[in-house]
Amino acid sequence: MKKLDKNTIKNLIIFAVVLVIYNVISFAIPFKHTPTFWGAYVFGTVAILLQIGIVLLAANGAETLRKKVYAFPVFRMGIIYLAVQLGVSLVFSVAANFIENFPGWIIYVVSVIILGVFIILVLLTDTAKEEIIKLEEEEERQTVQVKTFRINIDSIMRRVDDKDLLKLLEKLSDTAKYSDPVSCEELYAIESEITDKIGELGDLVRAGENDEAKTLTDQIIDLFEDRNAQCKVYKRR
């Protein structure tokens, strides 16, 4: 397990303190130690320990800021579950203390239902979170190619002194900038051609062959326009 950050340690300390306070309240107050009391105590303790588990899991699985943000709904549901369960435990402990022959089975049924609802909601939320992260990671992967085009074009521009060529390269950079950022398998051929042409363009600029570089820049602009047209076709499918 990786090293815990300050926020994680702080949250663990908070829940540890809550656990201590809960135990002090449970045993310092002279509740009758009936089956209802023990059921309330056990489920209250479980609720607190689950929060500690959620904090540790979130710390271990949140490699990026985005995953930490997506883990927040689970953490929030855990807090709601904790508050509800501790409230129910307290109410039933007090009720069993003052009502003779209080049916102890009620605390078990109610607490199991609360725990079950919490687990189901956490599982549903976690599944949705993972799907969203997968979609966003796939989208990032699909936009890497166009970002690479722009980085390489801007790198070439920094080596150019010829004003006419620089103007053409600025047009090429704008064309790449405003091109559809999402790639797909069907665009592999034309994107490979663009990559090769940009590499050739860099070689021409380094060799000082500006006229050939201008011609090639126009060709690359045309390729980007062809790519954008293909993007529209594939997105309609």
PDB file of C-alpha atoms in Angstrom:
ATOM      1  CA  MET A   1       0.000   0.000   0.000  1.00  0.00           C
ATOM      2  CA  LYS A   2       1.320   3.442  -0.885  1.00  0.00           C
ATOM      3  CA  LYS A   3       2.159   6.132   1.647  1.00  0.00           C
ATOM      4  CA  LEU A   4      -0.898   7.869   3.086  1.00  0.00           C
ATOM      5  CA  ASP A   5      -1.332  11.594   2.451  1.00  0.00           C
ATOM      6  CA  LYS A   6      -2.219  14.149   5.123  1.00  0.00           C
ATOM      7  CA  ASN A   7      -5.947  14.216   4.324  1.00  0.00           C
ATOM      8  CA  THR A   8      -6.186  10.434   4.556  1.00  0.00           C
ATOM      9  CA  ILE A   9      -4.368  10.387   7.910  1.00  0.00           C
ATOM     10  CA  LYS A  10      -6.645  13.176   9.158  1.00  0.00           C
ATOM     11  CA  ASN A  11      -9.771  11.249   8.148  1.00  0.00           C
ATOM     12  CA  LEU A  12      -8.483   8.083   9.810  1.00  0.00           C
ATOM     13  CA  ILE A  13      -7.828   9.987  13.028  1.00  0.00           C
ATOM     14  CA  ILE A  14     -11.339  11.488  12.918  1.00  0.00           C
ATOM     15  CA  PHE A  15     -12.998   8.080  12.581  1.00  0.00           C
ATOM     16  CA  ALA A  16     -10.727   6.601  15.251  1.00  0.00           C
ATOM     17  CA  VAL A  17     -11.847   9.378  17.601  1.00  0.00           C
ATOM     18  CA  VAL A  18     -15.485   8.724  16.644  1.00  0.00           C
ATOM     19  CA  LEU A  19     -14.968   5.038  17.481  1.00  0.00           C
ATOM     20  CA  VAL A  20     -13.516   5.904  20.900  1.00  0.00           C
ATOM     21  CA  ILE A  21     -16.335   8.359  21.665  1.00  0.00           C
ATOM     22  CA  TYR A  22     -18.926   5.799  20.554  1.00  0.00           C
ATOM     23  CA  ASN A  23     -17.477   3.184  22.906  1.00  0.00           C
ATOM     24  CA  VAL A  24     -17.335   5.633  25.814  1.00  0.00           C
ATOM     25  CA  ILE A  25     -20.962   6.648  25.290  1.00  0.00           C
ATOM     26  CA  SER A  26     -22.081   3.043  24.871  1.00  0.00           C
ATOM     27  CA  PHE A  27     -20.498   1.817  28.107  1.00  0.00           C
ATOM     28  CA  ALA A  28     -20.332   4.923  30.283  1.00  0.00           C
ATOM     29  CA  ILE A  29     -24.073   5.481  30.061  1.00  0.00           C
ATOM     30  CA  PRO A  30     -25.773   2.764  32.129  1.00  0.00           C
ATOM     31  CA  PHE A  31     -27.687   1.125  29.298  1.00  0.00           C
ATOM     32  CA  LYS A  32     -29.135  -2.283  30.005  1.00  0.00           C
ATOM     33  CA  HIS A  33     -26.982  -4.761  28.116  1.00  0.00           C
ATOM     34  CA  THR A  34     -29.886  -6.404  26.351  1.00  0.00           C
ATOM     35  CA  PRO A  35     -29.743  -8.155  22.951  1.00  0.00           C
ATOM     36  CA  THR A  36     -31.020  -4.887  21.468  1.00  0.00           C
ATOM     37  CA  PHE A  37     -28.117  -2.976  23.012  1.00  0.00           C
ATOM     38  CA  TRP A  38     -25.547  -5.428  21.703  1.00  0.00           C
ATOM     39  CA  GLY A  39     -27.101  -5.408  18.250  1.00  0.00           C
ATOM     40  CA  ALA A  40     -27.087  -1.606  18.215  1.00  0.00           C
ATOM     41  CA  TYR A  41     -23.497  -1.522  19.456  1.00  0.00           C
ATOM     42  CA  VAL A  42     -22.194  -4.048  16.920  1.00  0.00           C
ATOM     43  CA  PHE A  43     -23.845  -2.387  13.918  1.00  0.00           C
ATOM     44  CA  GLY A  44     -22.700   1.044  15.093  1.00  0.00           C
ATOM     45  CA  THR A  45     -19.138  -0.223  15.374  1.00  0.00           C
ATOM     46  CA  VAL A  46     -19.357  -1.852  11.944  1.00  0.00           C
ATOM     47  CA  ALA A  47     -20.538   1.457  10.476  1.00  0.00           C
ATOM     48  CA  ILE A  48     -17.490   3.278  11.872  1.00  0.00           C
ATOM     49  CA  LEU A  49     -15.041   0.564  10.771  1.00  0.00           C
ATOM     50  CA  LEU A  50     -16.525   0.649   7.267  1.00  0.00           C
ATOM     51  CA  GLN A  51     -15.695   4.350   7.034  1.00  0.00           C
ATOM     52  CA  ILE A  52     -12.094   3.582   7.933  1.00  0.00           C
ATOM     53  CA  GLY A  53     -12.068   0.911   5.225  1.00  0.00           C
ATOM     54  CA  ILE A  54     -13.510   3.345   2.659  1.00  0.00           C
ATOM     55  CA  VAL A  55     -10.837   5.933   3.491  1.00  0.00           C
ATOM     56  CA  LEU A  56      -8.053   3.357   3.075  1.00  0.00           C
ATOM     57  CA  LEU A  57      -9.479   2.017  -0.188  1.00  0.00           C
ATOM     58  CA  ALA A  58      -9.888   5.524  -1.583  1.00  0.00           C
ATOM     59  CA  ALA A  59      -6.294   6.372  -0.650  1.00  0.00           C
ATOM     60  CA  ASN A  60      -4.973   3.170  -2.228  1.00  0.00           C
ATOM     61  CA  GLY A  61      -6.997   3.459  -5.457  1.00  0.00           C
ATOM     62  CA  ALA A  62      -6.851   7.194  -6.178  1.00  0.00           C
ATOM     63  CA  GLU A  63      -3.697   7.470  -8.308  1.00  0.00           C
ATOM     64  CA  THR A  64      -4.924  10.660  -9.955  1.00  0.00           C
ATOM     65  CA  LEU A  65      -6.818  13.754  -8.848  1.00  0.00           C
ATOM     66  CA  ARG A  66      -9.705  12.699 -11.082  1.00  0.00           C
ATOM     67  CA  LYS A  67     -10.075   9.351  -9.315  1.00  0.00           C
ATOM     68  CA  LYS A  68     -10.017  11.119  -5.954  1.00  0.00           C
ATOM     69  CA  VAL A  69     -12.860  13.360  -7.128  1.00  0.00           C
ATOM     70  CA  TYR A  70     -14.889  10.391  -8.362  1.00  0.00           C
ATOM     71  CA  ALA A  71     -14.337   8.606  -5.036  1.00  0.00           C
ATOM     72  CA  PHE A  72     -16.030  11.460  -3.155  1.00  0.00           C
ATOM     73  CA  PRO A  73     -19.668  10.262  -3.724  1.00  0.00           C
ATOM     74  CA  VAL A  74     -18.798   6.912  -2.096  1.00  0.00           C
ATOM     75  CA  PHE A  75     -17.189   8.721   0.831  1.00  0.00           C
ATOM     76  CA  ARG A  76     -20.257  10.967   1.176  1.00  0.00           C
ATOM     77  CA  MET A  77     -22.622   7.979   1.150  1.00  0.00           C
ATOM     78  CA  GLY A  78     -20.474   6.383   3.833  1.00  0.00           C
ATOM     79  CA  ILE A  79     -20.896   9.437   6.050  1.00  0.00           C
ATOM     80  CA  ILE A  80     -24.671   9.385   5.515  1.00  0.00           C
ATOM     81  CA  TYR A  81     -24.790   5.669   6.344  1.00  0.00           C
ATOM     82  CA  LEU A  82     -22.698   6.252   9.474  1.00  0.00           C
ATOM     83  CA  ALA A  83     -24.969   9.051  10.702  1.00  0.00           C
ATOM     84  CA  VAL A  84     -28.129   7.010  10.052  1.00  0.00           C
ATOM     85  CA  GLN A  85     -26.781   3.861  11.693  1.00  0.00           C
ATOM     86  CA  LEU A  86     -25.458   5.644  14.782  1.00  0.00           C
ATOM     87  CA  GLY A  87     -28.780   7.443  15.104  1.00  0.00           C
ATOM     88  CA  VAL A  88     -30.714   4.183  14.829  1.00  0.00           C
ATOM     89  CA  SER A  89     -28.368   2.472  17.317  1.00  0.00           C
ATOM     90  CA  LEU A  90     -28.834   5.262  19.841  1.00  0.00           C
ATOM     91  CA  VAL A  91     -32.627   5.318  19.471  1.00  0.00           C
ATOM     92  CA  PHE A  92     -32.960   1.565  19.879  1.00  0.00           C
ATOM     93  CA  SER A  93     -30.527   1.444  22.823  1.00  0.00           C
ATOM     94  CA  VAL A  94     -32.556   4.111  24.649  1.00  0.00           C
ATOM     95  CA  ALA A  95     -35.854   2.435  23.722  1.00  0.00           C
ATOM     96  CA  ALA A  96     -34.680  -0.953  24.992  1.00  0.00           C
ATOM     97  CA  ASN A  97     -33.536   0.691  28.213  1.00  0.00           C
ATOM     98  CA  PHE A  98     -36.967   2.089  29.033  1.00  0.00           C
ATOM     99  CA  ILE A  99     -39.362  -0.379  27.380  1.00  0.00           C
ATOM    100  CA  GLU A 100     -39.566  -3.771  28.962  1.00  0.00           C
ATOM    101  CA  ASN A 101     -39.556  -6.810  26.681  1.00  0.00           C
ATOM    102  CA  PHE A 102     -38.476  -4.610  23.766  1.00  0.00           C
ATOM    103  CA  PRO A 103     -38.215  -6.908  20.679  1.00  0.00           C
ATOM    104  CA  GLY A 104     -34.486  -7.191  20.069  1.00  0.00           C
ATOM    105  CA  TRP A 105     -34.861  -8.557  16.553  1.00  0.00           C
ATOM    106  CA  ILE A 106     -35.984  -5.144  15.254  1.00  0.00           C
ATOM    107  CA  ILE A 107     -32.516  -3.579  15.537  1.00  0.00           C
ATOM    108  CA  TYR A 108     -31.011  -6.451  13.548  1.00  0.00           C
ATOM    109  CA  VAL A 109     -33.583  -6.246  10.750  1.00  0.00           C
ATOM    110  CA  VAL A 110     -33.411  -2.458  10.476  1.00  0.00           C
ATOM    111  CA  SER A 111     -29.601  -2.356  10.634  1.00  0.00           C
ATOM    112  CA  VAL A 112     -29.186  -5.113   8.050  1.00  0.00           C
ATOM    113  CA  ILE A 113     -31.544  -3.274   5.696  1.00  0.00           C
ATOM    114  CA  ILE A 114     -29.618  -0.008   6.160  1.00  0.00           C
ATOM    115  CA  LEU A 115     -26.290  -1.798   5.591  1.00  0.00           C
ATOM    116  CA  GLY A 116     -27.657  -3.613   2.538  1.00  0.00           C
ATOM    117  CA  VAL A 117     -28.922  -0.405   0.935  1.00  0.00           C
ATOM    118  CA  PHE A 118     -25.571   1.255   1.598  1.00  0.00           C
ATOM    119  CA  ILE A 119     -23.587  -1.606   0.031  1.00  0.00           C
ATOM    120  CA  ILE A 120     -25.817  -1.669  -3.065  1.00  0.00           C
ATOM    121  CA  LEU A 121     -25.510   2.100  -3.555  1.00  0.00           C
ATOM    122  CA  VAL A 122     -21.726   1.961  -3.116  1.00  0.00           C
ATOM    123  CA  LEU A 123     -21.407  -0.848  -5.668  1.00  0.00           C
ATOM    124  CA  LEU A 124     -23.596   0.984  -8.184  1.00  0.00           C
ATOM    125  CA  THR A 125     -21.708   4.244  -7.667  1.00  0.00           C
ATOM    126  CA  ASP A 126     -18.312   2.547  -7.939  1.00  0.00           C
ATOM    127  CA  THR A 127     -19.329   0.774 -11.152  1.00  0.00           C
ATOM    128  CA  ALA A 128     -20.531   4.037 -12.677  1.00  0.00           C
ATOM    129  CA  LYS A 129     -17.308   5.751 -11.574  1.00  0.00           C
ATOM    130  CA  GLU A 130     -15.117   3.113 -13.235  1.00  0.00           C
ATOM    131  CA  GLU A 131     -17.106   3.338 -16.489  1.00  0.00           C
ATOM    132  CA  ILE A 132     -16.764   7.131 -16.566  1.00  0.00           C
ATOM    133  CA  ILE A 133     -13.029   6.905 -15.930  1.00  0.00           C
ATOM    134  CA  LYS A 134     -12.634   4.317 -18.721  1.00  0.00           C
ATOM    135  CA  LEU A 135     -14.534   6.526 -21.163  1.00  0.00           C
ATOM    136  CA  GLU A 136     -12.462   9.581 -20.263  1.00  0.00           C
ATOM    137  CA  GLU A 137      -9.188   7.649 -20.523  1.00  0.00           C
ATOM    138  CA  GLU A 138     -10.254   6.321 -23.929  1.00  0.00           C
ATOM    139  CA  GLU A 139     -11.126   9.840 -25.065  1.00  0.00           C
ATOM    140  CA  GLU A 140      -7.725  11.084 -23.897  1.00  0.00           C
ATOM    141  CA  ARG A 141      -6.026   8.271 -25.803  1.00  0.00           C
ATOM    142  CA  GLN A 142      -7.992   9.166 -28.926  1.00  0.00           C
ATOM    143  CA  THR A 143      -6.956  12.824 -28.758  1.00  0.00           C
ATOM    144  CA  VAL A 144      -3.231  12.197 -28.293  1.00  0.00           C
ATOM    145  CA  GLN A 145      -2.570  12.013 -32.043  1.00  0.00           C
ATOM    146  CA  VAL A 146      -3.861  15.505 -32.860  1.00  0.00           C
ATOM    147  CA  LYS A 147      -2.052  16.958 -29.832  1.00  0.00           C
ATOM    148  CA  THR A 148       1.156  15.364 -31.126  1.00  0.00           C
ATOM    149  CA  PHE A 149       0.594  16.953 -34.550  1.00  0.00           C
ATOM    150  CA  ARG A 150       0.332  20.404 -32.975  1.00  0.00           C
ATOM    151  CA  ILE A 151       3.416  19.917 -30.786  1.00  0.00           C
ATOM    152  CA  ASN A 152       5.519  18.847 -33.774  1.00  0.00           C
ATOM    153  CA  ILE A 153       4.249  21.681 -35.986  1.00  0.00           C
ATOM    154  CA  ASP A 154       4.938  24.294 -33.298  1.00  0.00           C
ATOM    155  CA  SER A 155       8.430  22.830 -32.862  1.00  0.00           C
ATOM    156  CA  ILE A 156       9.095  23.274 -36.591  1.00  0.00           C
ATOM    157  CA  MET A 157       7.795  26.857 -36.530  1.00  0.00           C
ATOM    158  CA  ARG A 158      10.398  27.846 -33.949  1.00  0.00           C
ATOM    159  CA  ARG A 159      13.157  27.058 -36.461  1.00  0.00           C
ATOM    160  CA  VAL A 160      11.721  29.130 -39.323  1.00  0.00           C
ATOM    161  CA  ASP A 161      12.893  32.640 -40.315  1.00  0.00           C
ATOM    162  CA  ASP A 162      11.234  32.872 -43.747  1.00  0.00           C
ATOM    163  CA  LYS A 163       8.116  35.039 -43.283  1.00  0.00           C
ATOM    164  CA  ASP A 164       6.097  33.406 -46.081  1.00  0.00           C
ATOM    165  CA  LEU A 165       6.849  29.913 -44.811  1.00  0.00           C
ATOM    166  CA  LEU A 166       6.108  30.977 -41.250  1.00  0.00           C
ATOM    167  CA  LYS A 167       2.727  32.326 -42.360  1.00  0.00           C
ATOM    168  CA  LEU A 168       1.933  29.003 -44.019  1.00  0.00           C
ATOM    169  CA  LEU A 169       3.024  27.097 -40.944  1.00  0.00           C
ATOM    170  CA  GLU A 170       0.774  29.276 -38.781  1.00  0.00           C
ATOM    171  CA  LYS A 171      -2.111  28.335 -41.072  1.00  0.00           C
ATOM    172  CA  LEU A 172      -1.124  24.678 -40.707  1.00  0.00           C
ATOM    173  CA  SER A 173      -0.980  25.050 -36.921  1.00  0.00           C
ATOM    174  CA  ASP A 174      -4.461  26.623 -36.871  1.00  0.00           C
ATOM    175  CA  THR A 175      -5.752  23.851 -39.132  1.00  0.00           C
ATOM    176  CA  ALA A 176      -4.437  21.236 -36.694  1.00  0.00           C
ATOM    177  CA  LYS A 177      -5.762  23.216 -33.723  1.00  0.00           C
ATOM    178  CA  TYR A 178      -9.309  23.353 -35.052  1.00  0.00           C
ATOM    179  CA  SER A 179      -9.350  19.829 -36.472  1.00  0.00           C
ATOM    180  CA  ASP A 180     -11.584  17.201 -34.886  1.00  0.00           C
ATOM    181  CA  PRO A 181      -9.534  16.146 -31.828  1.00  0.00           C
ATOM    182  CA  VAL A 182     -10.920  12.598 -31.629  1.00  0.00           C
ATOM    183  CA  SER A 183      -9.164   9.888 -33.584  1.00  0.00           C
ATOM    184  CA  CYS A 184     -10.287   6.357 -34.483  1.00  0.00           C
ATOM    185  CA  GLU A 185      -9.018   3.233 -36.227  1.00  0.00           C
ATOM    186  CA  GLU A 186     -10.506   4.288 -39.568  1.00  0.00           C
ATOM    187  CA  LEU A 187      -8.288   7.399 -39.581  1.00  0.00           C
ATOM    188  CA  TYR A 188      -5.074   5.472 -38.981  1.00  0.00           C
ATOM    189  CA  ALA A 189      -3.937   5.544 -42.627  1.00  0.00           C
ATOM    190  CA  ILE A 190      -4.356   9.277 -43.197  1.00  0.00           C
ATOM    191  CA  GLU A 191      -2.989  10.152 -39.760  1.00  0.00           C
ATOM    192  CA  SER A 192       0.091   8.033 -40.456  1.00  0.00           C
ATOM    193  CA  GLU A 193       0.537   9.925 -43.729  1.00  0.00           C
ATOM    194  CA  ILE A 194       0.223  13.263 -41.912  1.00  0.00           C
ATOM    195  CA  THR A 195       2.786  12.115 -39.340  1.00  0.00           C
ATOM    196  CA  ASP A 196       5.234  11.152 -42.098  1.00  0.00           C
ATOM    197  CA  LYS A 197       4.699  14.433 -43.949  1.00  0.00           C
ATOM    198  CA  ILE A 198       5.266  16.502 -40.807  1.00  0.00           C
ATOM    199  CA  GLY A 199       8.501  14.570 -40.263  1.00  0.00           C
ATOM    200  CA  GLU A 200       9.565  15.354 -43.862  1.00  0.00           C
ATOM    201  CA  LEU A 201       8.615  18.998 -43.305  1.00  0.00           C
ATOM    202  CA  GLY A 202      10.923  19.176 -40.298  1.00  0.00           C
ATOM    203  CA  ASP A 203      13.777  17.721 -42.369  1.00  0.00           C
ATOM    204  CA  LEU A 204      13.219  20.304 -45.138  1.00  0.00           C
ATOM    205  CA  VAL A 205      13.182  23.192 -42.660  1.00  0.00           C
ATOM    206  CA  ARG A 206      16.384  22.011 -41.035  1.00  0.00           C
ATOM    207  CA  ALA A 207      17.969  21.744 -44.503  1.00  0.00           C
ATOM    208  CA  GLY A 208      16.854  25.290 -45.371  1.00  0.00           C
ATOM    209  CA  GLU A 209      14.785  24.119 -48.348  1.00  0.00           C
ATOM    210  CA  ASN A 210      12.014  26.654 -47.804  1.00  0.00           C
ATOM    211  CA  ASP A 211      10.334  26.405 -51.226  1.00  0.00           C
ATOM    212  CA  GLU A 212       9.907  22.641 -50.919  1.00  0.00           C
ATOM    213  CA  ALA A 213       8.726  23.157 -47.326  1.00  0.00           C
ATOM    214  CA  LYS A 214       5.997  25.570 -48.504  1.00  0.00           C
ATOM    215  CA  THR A 215       4.732  23.043 -51.054  1.00  0.00           C
ATOM    216  CA  LEU A 216       4.719  20.284 -48.477  1.00  0.00           C
ATOM    217  CA  THR A 217       2.927  22.511 -45.937  1.00  0.00           C
ATOM    218  CA  ASP A 218       0.090  23.044 -48.425  1.00  0.00           C
ATOM    219  CA  GLN A 219      -0.125  19.288 -48.927  1.00  0.00           C
ATOM    220  CA  ILE A 220      -0.350  18.680 -45.178  1.00  0.00           C
ATOM    221  CA  ILE A 221      -3.141  21.268 -44.870  1.00  0.00           C
ATOM    222  CA  ASP A 222      -5.028  19.397 -47.600  1.00  0.00           C
ATOM    223  CA  LEU A 223      -4.486  16.124 -45.709  1.00  0.00           C
ATOM    224  CA  PHE A 224      -5.948  17.665 -42.543  1.00  0.00           C
ATOM    225  CA  GLU A 225      -9.001  18.778 -44.503  1.00  0.00           C
ATOM    226  CA  ASP A 226      -9.373  15.241 -45.885  1.00  0.00           C
ATOM    227  CA  ARG A 227      -9.062  13.862 -42.355  1.00  0.00           C
ATOM    228  CA  ASN A 228     -11.764  16.206 -41.076  1.00  0.00           C
ATOM    229  CA  ALA A 229     -14.077  15.128 -43.900  1.00  0.00           C
ATOM    230  CA  GLN A 230     -13.475  11.472 -43.006  1.00  0.00           C
ATOM    231  CA  CYS A 231     -14.178  12.243 -39.336  1.00  0.00           C
ATOM    232  CA  LYS A 232     -17.617  13.550 -40.230  1.00  0.00           C
ATOM    233  CA  VAL A 233     -18.367  10.452 -42.297  1.00  0.00           C
ATOM    234  CA  TYR A 234     -17.340   7.992 -39.565  1.00  0.00           C
ATOM    235  CA  LYS A 235     -19.199   9.879 -36.830  1.00  0.00           C
ATOM    236  CA  ARG A 236     -22.464   9.619 -38.754  1.00  0.00           C
ATOM    237  CA  ARG A 237     -22.327   5.828 -38.632  1.00  0.00           C
TER     238      ARG A 237
END
